[in-house]
Amino acid sequence: MQANTNVKINDYASPVKPTWCAGCGDFAIWTAIKMALVELNIPPTEVVLCFDIGCNSNMADKINAYVFKGLHGRVIPVAAGIKLANQGLPVIAVGGDGGTFDEGMQHFVHAFRSNYDITLILHNNCDFGLTTGQATPTTPTGQKMNSSPFGVAEDRLNPTQLALTLNPSFVAKGFTGDLKQLVGLLKAAIEHKGFSYLEVLQHCPTYNQFMDQAWYKDRVYKVEENDTYDNTNLKLAYERAGDQLEKIATGILYQNKEKLNFYQRINHIKDQPDLVSNVEKKDISELLLEFK
Ligand code: SF4
Ligand code: MG
């Protein structure tokens, strides 16, 4: 990646206007991603953003950069593959609580095992927004939703605690009501050399009025404001992440800078040039004749 000191927020401006509902937390995450990339001096031509399906992933054409939009819940393997081919690029995967923790769960688990050098920004609004307000694994137990009019019967997943049981190298939590903190967390996540998981507590005013912006504001606190918090202490991070309802910890909850990432562990390629450098121009016109 080449140093570029002239990156501006307008470099990331897309002519496509957002269609999110008024007050949606997606606006804050969208803004924070652009601000973090600008503050890191990364131009749009030197980053890849990967999306799947959902309100969050409708961001794909609202950012002027290289983007890939794939299947619901499958954003992690796409991002990991892009990084494998071109390790000089920062690669950011953007997913939601529905896709990632339903059909995408195996990818989530294996991303920590593999420690792919990518960032996952997880929009957690505790519902499926795009499909009109169904429950996801992070919807609180007992909550009435469009898919569960008598209340969610299952236990609520705690994705942060789950992440902390998977020998992670970076686990953080932000909140769409605190843009400054969110930008800082994004920068740290992008700069981390390994799988960086950033969960963002996000308000969905249309389908989640039980945890609105004021609800979160009354409950979130920053671990970095307590001098005694040690974000290399996995057990402490797990304890703090346990509370999702009363006192909700935000900030870099855990970081291990020593864990080797996936690409450093593959001995037969680690000293080789990136796969992207092997790409050659080929004339396929004869091959195409077969399909005439
Ligand atoms: Fe945002 Fe919810 Fe509207 Fe989707 S449905 S755009 S998540 S407020
Ligand atoms: Mg969601």
mmCIF file of C-alpha atoms and ligand atoms in Angstrom:
data_model
loop_
_atom_site.group_PDB
_atom_site.id
_atom_site.type_symbol
_atom_site.label_atom_id
_atom_site.label_comp_id
_atom_site.label_asym_id
_atom_site.label_seq_id
_atom_site.Cartn_x
_atom_site.Cartn_y
_atom_site.Cartn_z
ATOM 1 C CA MET A 1 0.000 0.000 0.000
ATOM 2 C CA GLN A 2 1.354 3.404 -0.952
ATOM 3 C CA ALA A 3 1.339 6.267 1.527
ATOM 4 C CA ASN A 4 -1.157 8.916 0.543
ATOM 5 C CA THR A 5 -1.495 12.024 2.615
ATOM 6 C CA ASN A 6 -4.188 13.681 0.532
ATOM 7 C CA VAL A 7 -7.146 11.401 1.063
ATOM 8 C CA LYS A 8 -10.372 13.316 1.642
ATOM 9 C CA ILE A 9 -13.811 12.242 2.749
ATOM 10 C CA ASN A 10 -15.206 13.276 -0.640
ATOM 11 C CA ASP A 11 -12.969 10.670 -2.288
ATOM 12 C CA TYR A 12 -15.324 8.102 -0.778
ATOM 13 C CA ALA A 13 -18.497 9.955 -1.821
ATOM 14 C CA SER A 14 -20.864 7.987 -4.021
ATOM 15 C CA PRO A 15 -23.588 9.557 -6.180
ATOM 16 C CA VAL A 16 -26.007 6.932 -4.813
ATOM 17 C CA LYS A 17 -27.966 8.309 -1.868
ATOM 18 C CA PRO A 18 -28.788 6.195 1.204
ATOM 19 C CA THR A 19 -32.325 4.862 1.568
ATOM 20 C CA TRP A 20 -32.063 3.922 5.258
ATOM 21 C CA CYS A 21 -34.901 5.003 7.555
ATOM 22 C CA ALA A 22 -34.481 8.313 9.372
ATOM 23 C CA GLY A 23 -32.440 7.791 12.533
ATOM 24 C CA CYS A 24 -30.981 4.438 11.432
ATOM 25 C CA GLY A 25 -27.615 3.592 12.981
ATOM 26 C CA ASP A 26 -26.334 2.663 9.522
ATOM 27 C CA PHE A 27 -25.719 6.360 8.871
ATOM 28 C CA ALA A 28 -23.215 6.528 11.747
ATOM 29 C CA ILE A 29 -21.375 3.352 10.713
ATOM 30 C CA TRP A 30 -21.226 4.490 7.086
ATOM 31 C CA THR A 31 -19.767 7.837 8.171
ATOM 32 C CA ALA A 32 -17.348 6.227 10.634
ATOM 33 C CA ILE A 33 -15.951 3.828 8.010
ATOM 34 C CA LYS A 34 -15.186 6.709 5.646
ATOM 35 C CA MET A 35 -13.710 8.855 8.422
ATOM 36 C CA ALA A 36 -11.481 6.021 9.651
ATOM 37 C CA LEU A 37 -10.156 5.305 6.153
ATOM 38 C CA VAL A 38 -9.461 9.000 5.582
ATOM 39 C CA GLU A 39 -7.688 9.345 8.934
ATOM 40 C CA LEU A 40 -5.581 6.305 8.054
ATOM 41 C CA ASN A 41 -4.762 7.924 4.683
ATOM 42 C CA ILE A 42 -6.107 4.965 2.752
ATOM 43 C CA PRO A 43 -7.480 5.998 -0.643
ATOM 44 C CA PRO A 44 -10.538 4.231 -2.122
ATOM 45 C CA THR A 45 -8.350 2.447 -4.667
ATOM 46 C CA GLU A 46 -6.376 0.715 -1.905
ATOM 47 C CA VAL A 47 -9.069 -0.902 0.202
ATOM 48 C CA VAL A 48 -11.727 -3.543 -0.425
ATOM 49 C CA LEU A 49 -15.067 -3.525 1.372
ATOM 50 C CA CYS A 50 -17.152 -6.708 1.301
ATOM 51 C CA PHE A 51 -20.879 -6.864 1.993
ATOM 52 C CA ASP A 52 -23.611 -9.474 2.039
ATOM 53 C CA ILE A 53 -27.364 -8.821 2.216
ATOM 54 C CA GLY A 54 -29.268 -6.591 4.604
ATOM 55 C CA CYS A 55 -29.938 -2.953 5.406
ATOM 56 C CA ASN A 56 -26.281 -2.683 6.463
ATOM 57 C CA SER A 57 -25.086 -4.104 3.162
ATOM 58 C CA ASN A 58 -27.128 -1.610 1.195
ATOM 59 C CA MET A 59 -24.078 0.504 1.999
ATOM 60 C CA ALA A 60 -22.218 -1.249 -0.840
ATOM 61 C CA ASP A 61 -23.029 1.363 -3.485
ATOM 62 C CA LYS A 62 -22.992 4.294 -1.050
ATOM 63 C CA ILE A 63 -19.197 4.209 -0.787
ATOM 64 C CA ASN A 64 -16.913 4.956 -3.678
ATOM 65 C CA ALA A 65 -14.311 2.190 -3.285
ATOM 66 C CA TYR A 66 -13.689 -1.373 -4.412
ATOM 67 C CA VAL A 67 -16.641 -3.347 -3.054
ATOM 68 C CA PHE A 68 -17.891 -6.915 -3.356
ATOM 69 C CA LYS A 69 -21.478 -7.809 -2.504
ATOM 70 C CA GLY A 70 -22.162 -11.477 -1.930
ATOM 71 C CA LEU A 71 -24.554 -13.918 -0.292
ATOM 72 C CA HIS A 72 -26.319 -13.471 3.020
ATOM 73 C CA GLY A 73 -24.091 -14.452 5.937
ATOM 74 C CA ARG A 74 -21.122 -15.295 3.678
ATOM 75 C CA VAL A 75 -19.099 -12.115 3.814
ATOM 76 C CA ILE A 76 -16.172 -13.512 5.824
ATOM 77 C CA PRO A 77 -14.897 -16.132 3.310
ATOM 78 C CA VAL A 78 -15.079 -13.584 0.489
ATOM 79 C CA ALA A 79 -12.996 -11.099 2.482
ATOM 80 C CA ALA A 80 -10.514 -13.791 3.562
ATOM 81 C CA GLY A 81 -10.046 -14.887 -0.067
ATOM 82 C CA ILE A 82 -9.424 -11.338 -1.276
ATOM 83 C CA LYS A 83 -6.841 -10.842 1.451
ATOM 84 C CA LEU A 84 -5.144 -14.118 0.537
ATOM 85 C CA ALA A 85 -4.754 -12.930 -3.046
ATOM 86 C CA ASN A 86 -3.522 -9.444 -2.212
ATOM 87 C CA GLN A 87 -2.119 -9.106 1.265
ATOM 88 C CA GLY A 88 -1.148 -5.470 0.860
ATOM 89 C CA LEU A 89 -4.792 -4.420 0.845
ATOM 90 C CA PRO A 90 -6.822 -3.685 3.954
ATOM 91 C CA VAL A 91 -9.962 -5.819 3.598
ATOM 92 C CA ILE A 92 -13.119 -4.993 5.541
ATOM 93 C CA ALA A 93 -16.120 -7.296 5.825
ATOM 94 C CA VAL A 94 -19.454 -5.775 6.819
ATOM 95 C CA GLY A 95 -22.197 -8.030 8.160
ATOM 96 C CA GLY A 96 -25.311 -8.015 10.297
ATOM 97 C CA ASP A 97 -26.453 -9.968 13.338
ATOM 98 C CA GLY A 98 -29.000 -11.959 11.325
ATOM 99 C CA GLY A 99 -26.814 -13.277 8.520
ATOM 100 C CA THR A 100 -23.613 -13.618 10.511
ATOM 101 C CA PHE A 101 -25.082 -15.469 13.498
ATOM 102 C CA ASP A 102 -27.549 -17.633 11.574
ATOM 103 C CA GLU A 103 -26.194 -19.217 8.401
ATOM 104 C CA GLY A 104 -22.871 -17.387 8.704
ATOM 105 C CA MET A 105 -22.013 -18.723 12.146
ATOM 106 C CA GLN A 106 -19.499 -21.300 10.969
ATOM 107 C CA HIS A 107 -17.567 -18.618 9.097
ATOM 108 C CA PHE A 108 -17.536 -16.474 12.250
ATOM 109 C CA VAL A 109 -16.086 -19.317 14.326
ATOM 110 C CA HIS A 110 -13.459 -20.285 11.749
ATOM 111 C CA ALA A 111 -12.376 -16.679 11.248
ATOM 112 C CA PHE A 112 -11.115 -16.609 14.838
ATOM 113 C CA ARG A 113 -9.450 -20.030 14.466
ATOM 114 C CA SER A 114 -7.706 -18.921 11.309
ATOM 115 C CA ASN A 115 -7.025 -15.357 12.404
ATOM 116 C CA TYR A 116 -7.481 -14.045 8.865
ATOM 117 C CA ASP A 117 -5.980 -10.578 8.620
ATOM 118 C CA ILE A 118 -9.314 -8.898 7.909
ATOM 119 C CA THR A 119 -11.762 -6.703 9.833
ATOM 120 C CA LEU A 120 -15.374 -7.677 10.507
ATOM 121 C CA ILE A 121 -17.728 -4.775 11.276
ATOM 122 C CA LEU A 122 -20.813 -6.373 12.752
ATOM 123 C CA HIS A 123 -23.957 -4.223 12.726
ATOM 124 C CA ASN A 124 -25.888 -5.518 15.721
ATOM 125 C CA ASN A 125 -29.401 -4.069 15.757
ATOM 126 C CA CYS A 126 -30.937 -7.228 17.224
ATOM 127 C CA ASP A 127 -33.294 -7.723 14.289
ATOM 128 C CA PHE A 128 -33.603 -8.480 10.604
ATOM 129 C CA GLY A 129 -34.313 -4.993 9.259
ATOM 130 C CA LEU A 130 -34.478 -5.527 5.504
ATOM 131 C CA THR A 131 -37.042 -8.335 5.793
ATOM 132 C CA THR A 132 -39.201 -6.291 8.206
ATOM 133 C CA GLY A 133 -38.413 -6.978 11.813
ATOM 134 C CA GLN A 134 -37.895 -10.670 12.461
ATOM 135 C CA ALA A 135 -35.881 -11.920 15.434
ATOM 136 C CA THR A 136 -32.189 -12.751 15.100
ATOM 137 C CA PRO A 137 -29.979 -14.690 17.526
ATOM 138 C CA THR A 138 -29.190 -11.431 19.367
ATOM 139 C CA THR A 139 -32.828 -10.426 19.986
ATOM 140 C CA PRO A 140 -33.532 -10.628 23.728
ATOM 141 C CA THR A 141 -35.427 -13.678 24.935
ATOM 142 C CA GLY A 142 -39.133 -13.003 25.327
ATOM 143 C CA GLN A 143 -39.124 -10.005 22.966
ATOM 144 C CA LYS A 144 -42.125 -9.919 20.622
ATOM 145 C CA MET A 145 -41.077 -9.595 16.983
ATOM 146 C CA ASN A 146 -42.839 -9.953 13.651
ATOM 147 C CA SER A 147 -41.649 -13.558 13.405
ATOM 148 C CA SER A 148 -42.399 -14.343 17.053
ATOM 149 C CA PRO A 149 -45.605 -12.587 18.135
ATOM 150 C CA PHE A 150 -45.624 -14.422 21.473
ATOM 151 C CA GLY A 151 -41.999 -13.566 22.237
ATOM 152 C CA VAL A 152 -38.620 -15.063 21.286
ATOM 153 C CA ALA A 153 -38.405 -18.498 22.859
ATOM 154 C CA GLU A 154 -34.677 -19.107 22.438
ATOM 155 C CA ASP A 155 -31.803 -17.942 24.638
ATOM 156 C CA ARG A 156 -30.178 -14.727 23.462
ATOM 157 C CA LEU A 157 -26.731 -15.148 21.908
ATOM 158 C CA ASN A 158 -23.888 -13.101 23.349
ATOM 159 C CA PRO A 159 -21.597 -12.778 20.300
ATOM 160 C CA THR A 160 -18.889 -10.876 22.156
ATOM 161 C CA GLN A 161 -18.558 -13.568 24.782
ATOM 162 C CA LEU A 162 -18.645 -16.234 22.093
ATOM 163 C CA ALA A 163 -15.813 -14.437 20.280
ATOM 164 C CA LEU A 164 -13.801 -14.311 23.491
ATOM 165 C CA THR A 165 -13.983 -18.105 23.854
ATOM 166 C CA LEU A 166 -12.419 -18.583 20.417
ATOM 167 C CA ASN A 167 -8.858 -17.487 21.216
ATOM 168 C CA PRO A 168 -9.362 -14.172 19.373
ATOM 169 C CA SER A 169 -6.733 -11.576 18.589
ATOM 170 C CA PHE A 170 -9.012 -8.490 18.573
ATOM 171 C CA VAL A 171 -12.503 -8.020 20.012
ATOM 172 C CA ALA A 172 -14.083 -4.577 20.337
ATOM 173 C CA LYS A 173 -17.515 -3.079 20.784
ATOM 174 C CA GLY A 174 -18.758 0.334 19.703
ATOM 175 C CA PHE A 175 -22.029 2.212 19.647
ATOM 176 C CA THR A 176 -23.594 4.254 16.857
ATOM 177 C CA GLY A 177 -24.323 7.071 19.331
ATOM 178 C CA ASP A 178 -20.593 7.728 19.827
ATOM 179 C CA LEU A 179 -19.027 8.496 16.460
ATOM 180 C CA LYS A 180 -15.671 9.592 17.857
ATOM 181 C CA GLN A 181 -15.153 6.348 19.734
ATOM 182 C CA LEU A 182 -16.382 4.342 16.739
ATOM 183 C CA VAL A 183 -13.872 5.946 14.372
ATOM 184 C CA GLY A 184 -11.055 5.201 16.822
ATOM 185 C CA LEU A 185 -12.149 1.573 17.156
ATOM 186 C CA LEU A 186 -12.375 1.179 13.398
ATOM 187 C CA LYS A 187 -8.879 2.550 12.920
ATOM 188 C CA ALA A 188 -7.500 0.179 15.543
ATOM 189 C CA ALA A 189 -9.369 -2.744 13.978
ATOM 190 C CA ILE A 190 -8.112 -1.982 10.461
ATOM 191 C CA GLU A 191 -4.541 -1.591 11.696
ATOM 192 C CA HIS A 192 -4.636 -4.828 13.714
ATOM 193 C CA LYS A 193 -2.699 -7.669 12.055
ATOM 194 C CA GLY A 194 -5.176 -10.497 12.399
ATOM 195 C CA PHE A 195 -8.917 -11.039 12.557
ATOM 196 C CA SER A 196 -10.383 -7.916 14.145
ATOM 197 C CA TYR A 197 -13.981 -8.217 15.262
ATOM 198 C CA LEU A 198 -15.794 -4.930 15.902
ATOM 199 C CA GLU A 199 -19.382 -5.292 17.023
ATOM 200 C CA VAL A 200 -21.393 -2.093 16.708
ATOM 201 C CA LEU A 201 -24.504 -1.636 18.825
ATOM 202 C CA GLN A 202 -26.892 -0.097 16.381
ATOM 203 C CA HIS A 203 -30.318 1.413 16.730
ATOM 204 C CA CYS A 204 -33.022 0.304 14.258
ATOM 205 C CA PRO A 205 -35.821 2.808 14.912
ATOM 206 C CA THR A 206 -38.252 1.040 12.608
ATOM 207 C CA TYR A 207 -38.224 -2.484 14.061
ATOM 208 C CA ASN A 208 -36.368 -2.223 17.348
ATOM 209 C CA GLN A 209 -37.926 0.387 19.580
ATOM 210 C CA PHE A 210 -37.207 -1.632 22.710
ATOM 211 C CA MET A 211 -33.478 -0.719 22.561
ATOM 212 C CA ASP A 212 -33.410 2.784 21.180
ATOM 213 C CA GLN A 213 -30.593 5.314 21.223
ATOM 214 C CA ALA A 214 -31.541 6.579 24.706
ATOM 215 C CA TRP A 215 -31.698 3.007 26.025
ATOM 216 C CA TYR A 216 -28.122 2.405 24.891
ATOM 217 C CA LYS A 217 -26.880 5.803 26.057
ATOM 218 C CA ASP A 218 -28.035 4.996 29.598
ATOM 219 C CA ARG A 219 -26.149 1.714 29.613
ATOM 220 C CA VAL A 220 -22.894 1.920 27.638
ATOM 221 C CA TYR A 221 -19.563 2.760 29.229
ATOM 222 C CA LYS A 222 -16.000 2.787 27.906
ATOM 223 C CA VAL A 223 -13.494 0.333 29.327
ATOM 224 C CA GLU A 224 -10.636 2.669 28.370
ATOM 225 C CA GLU A 225 -11.905 5.250 30.866
ATOM 226 C CA ASN A 226 -10.906 2.939 33.695
ATOM 227 C CA ASP A 227 -7.111 2.948 34.110
ATOM 228 C CA THR A 228 -7.167 -0.498 35.662
ATOM 229 C CA TYR A 229 -8.817 -2.164 32.665
ATOM 230 C CA ASP A 230 -6.292 -4.467 30.988
ATOM 231 C CA ASN A 231 -7.293 -5.398 27.453
ATOM 232 C CA THR A 232 -4.771 -8.234 27.322
ATOM 233 C CA ASN A 233 -6.697 -10.046 30.063
ATOM 234 C CA LEU A 234 -9.032 -12.481 28.292
ATOM 235 C CA LYS A 235 -10.837 -13.515 31.466
ATOM 236 C CA LEU A 236 -11.567 -9.900 32.397
ATOM 237 C CA ALA A 237 -12.842 -9.165 28.884
ATOM 238 C CA TYR A 238 -15.151 -12.190 29.069
ATOM 239 C CA GLU A 239 -16.549 -11.028 32.395
ATOM 240 C CA ARG A 240 -17.209 -7.478 31.136
ATOM 241 C CA ALA A 241 -18.843 -8.743 27.948
ATOM 242 C CA GLY A 242 -21.318 -10.792 29.950
ATOM 243 C CA ASP A 243 -23.719 -7.919 30.600
ATOM 244 C CA GLN A 244 -25.788 -7.042 27.523
ATOM 245 C CA LEU A 245 -28.669 -5.397 29.386
ATOM 246 C CA GLU A 246 -27.568 -3.144 32.250
ATOM 247 C CA LYS A 247 -23.928 -2.002 32.043
ATOM 248 C CA ILE A 248 -22.606 -2.592 28.541
ATOM 249 C CA ALA A 249 -18.838 -2.444 28.056
ATOM 250 C CA THR A 250 -17.513 -0.739 24.911
ATOM 251 C CA GLY A 251 -13.991 -0.144 23.617
ATOM 252 C CA ILE A 252 -11.191 -2.563 22.755
ATOM 253 C CA LEU A 253 -12.153 -5.350 25.118
ATOM 254 C CA TYR A 254 -9.306 -7.664 24.144
ATOM 255 C CA GLN A 255 -6.264 -7.569 21.904
ATOM 256 C CA ASN A 256 -3.441 -10.040 21.370
ATOM 257 C CA LYS A 257 -0.839 -8.588 19.023
ATOM 258 C CA GLU A 258 1.358 -11.674 19.158
ATOM 259 C CA LYS A 259 -0.951 -14.252 17.596
ATOM 260 C CA LEU A 260 0.204 -15.172 14.093
ATOM 261 C CA ASN A 261 -2.365 -14.596 11.395
ATOM 262 C CA PHE A 262 -3.422 -17.135 8.774
ATOM 263 C CA TYR A 263 -1.102 -15.849 6.092
ATOM 264 C CA GLN A 264 1.932 -15.919 8.384
ATOM 265 C CA ARG A 265 1.204 -19.551 9.203
ATOM 266 C CA ILE A 266 1.159 -20.866 5.638
ATOM 267 C CA ASN A 267 4.811 -21.726 5.279
ATOM 268 C CA HIS A 268 4.809 -22.555 1.588
ATOM 269 C CA ILE A 269 3.454 -19.139 0.566
ATOM 270 C CA LYS A 270 4.656 -16.748 3.180
ATOM 271 C CA ASP A 271 7.806 -15.765 1.295
ATOM 272 C CA GLN A 272 6.122 -15.806 -2.114
ATOM 273 C CA PRO A 273 4.743 -12.773 -3.948
ATOM 274 C CA ASP A 274 1.000 -12.228 -3.588
ATOM 275 C CA LEU A 275 -1.236 -14.285 -5.860
ATOM 276 C CA VAL A 276 -2.429 -11.117 -7.524
ATOM 277 C CA SER A 277 1.048 -10.631 -8.970
ATOM 278 C CA ASN A 278 0.599 -13.896 -10.914
ATOM 279 C CA VAL A 279 -2.404 -12.585 -12.785
ATOM 280 C CA GLU A 280 -1.675 -12.554 -16.513
ATOM 281 C CA LYS A 281 -3.573 -11.222 -19.473
ATOM 282 C CA LYS A 282 -4.922 -14.156 -21.478
ATOM 283 C CA ASP A 283 -6.684 -14.163 -24.791
ATOM 284 C CA ILE A 284 -9.868 -16.190 -24.233
ATOM 285 C CA SER A 285 -11.574 -15.329 -27.526
ATOM 286 C CA GLU A 286 -11.119 -18.888 -28.868
ATOM 287 C CA LEU A 287 -12.552 -20.373 -25.703
ATOM 288 C CA LEU A 288 -15.589 -18.122 -25.966
ATOM 289 C CA LEU A 289 -16.301 -19.437 -29.471
ATOM 290 C CA GLU A 290 -17.357 -22.739 -27.832
ATOM 291 C CA PHE A 291 -20.305 -20.953 -26.264
ATOM 292 C CA LYS A 292 -21.538 -19.232 -29.405
HETATM 293 FE FE1 SF4 B 1 -32.139 0.929 9.497
HETATM 294 FE FE2 SF4 B 1 -33.939 -0.641 10.651
HETATM 295 FE FE3 SF4 B 1 -34.668 1.002 8.650
HETATM 296 FE FE4 SF4 B 1 -33.137 -1.118 8.176
HETATM 297 S S1 SF4 B 1 -35.246 -1.153 8.892
HETATM 298 S S2 SF4 B 1 -32.829 0.953 7.359
HETATM 299 S S3 SF4 B 1 -31.863 -1.240 10.023
HETATM 300 S S4 SF4 B 1 -33.921 1.606 10.682
HETATM 301 MG MG MG B 2 -29.702 -6.928 12.053
#
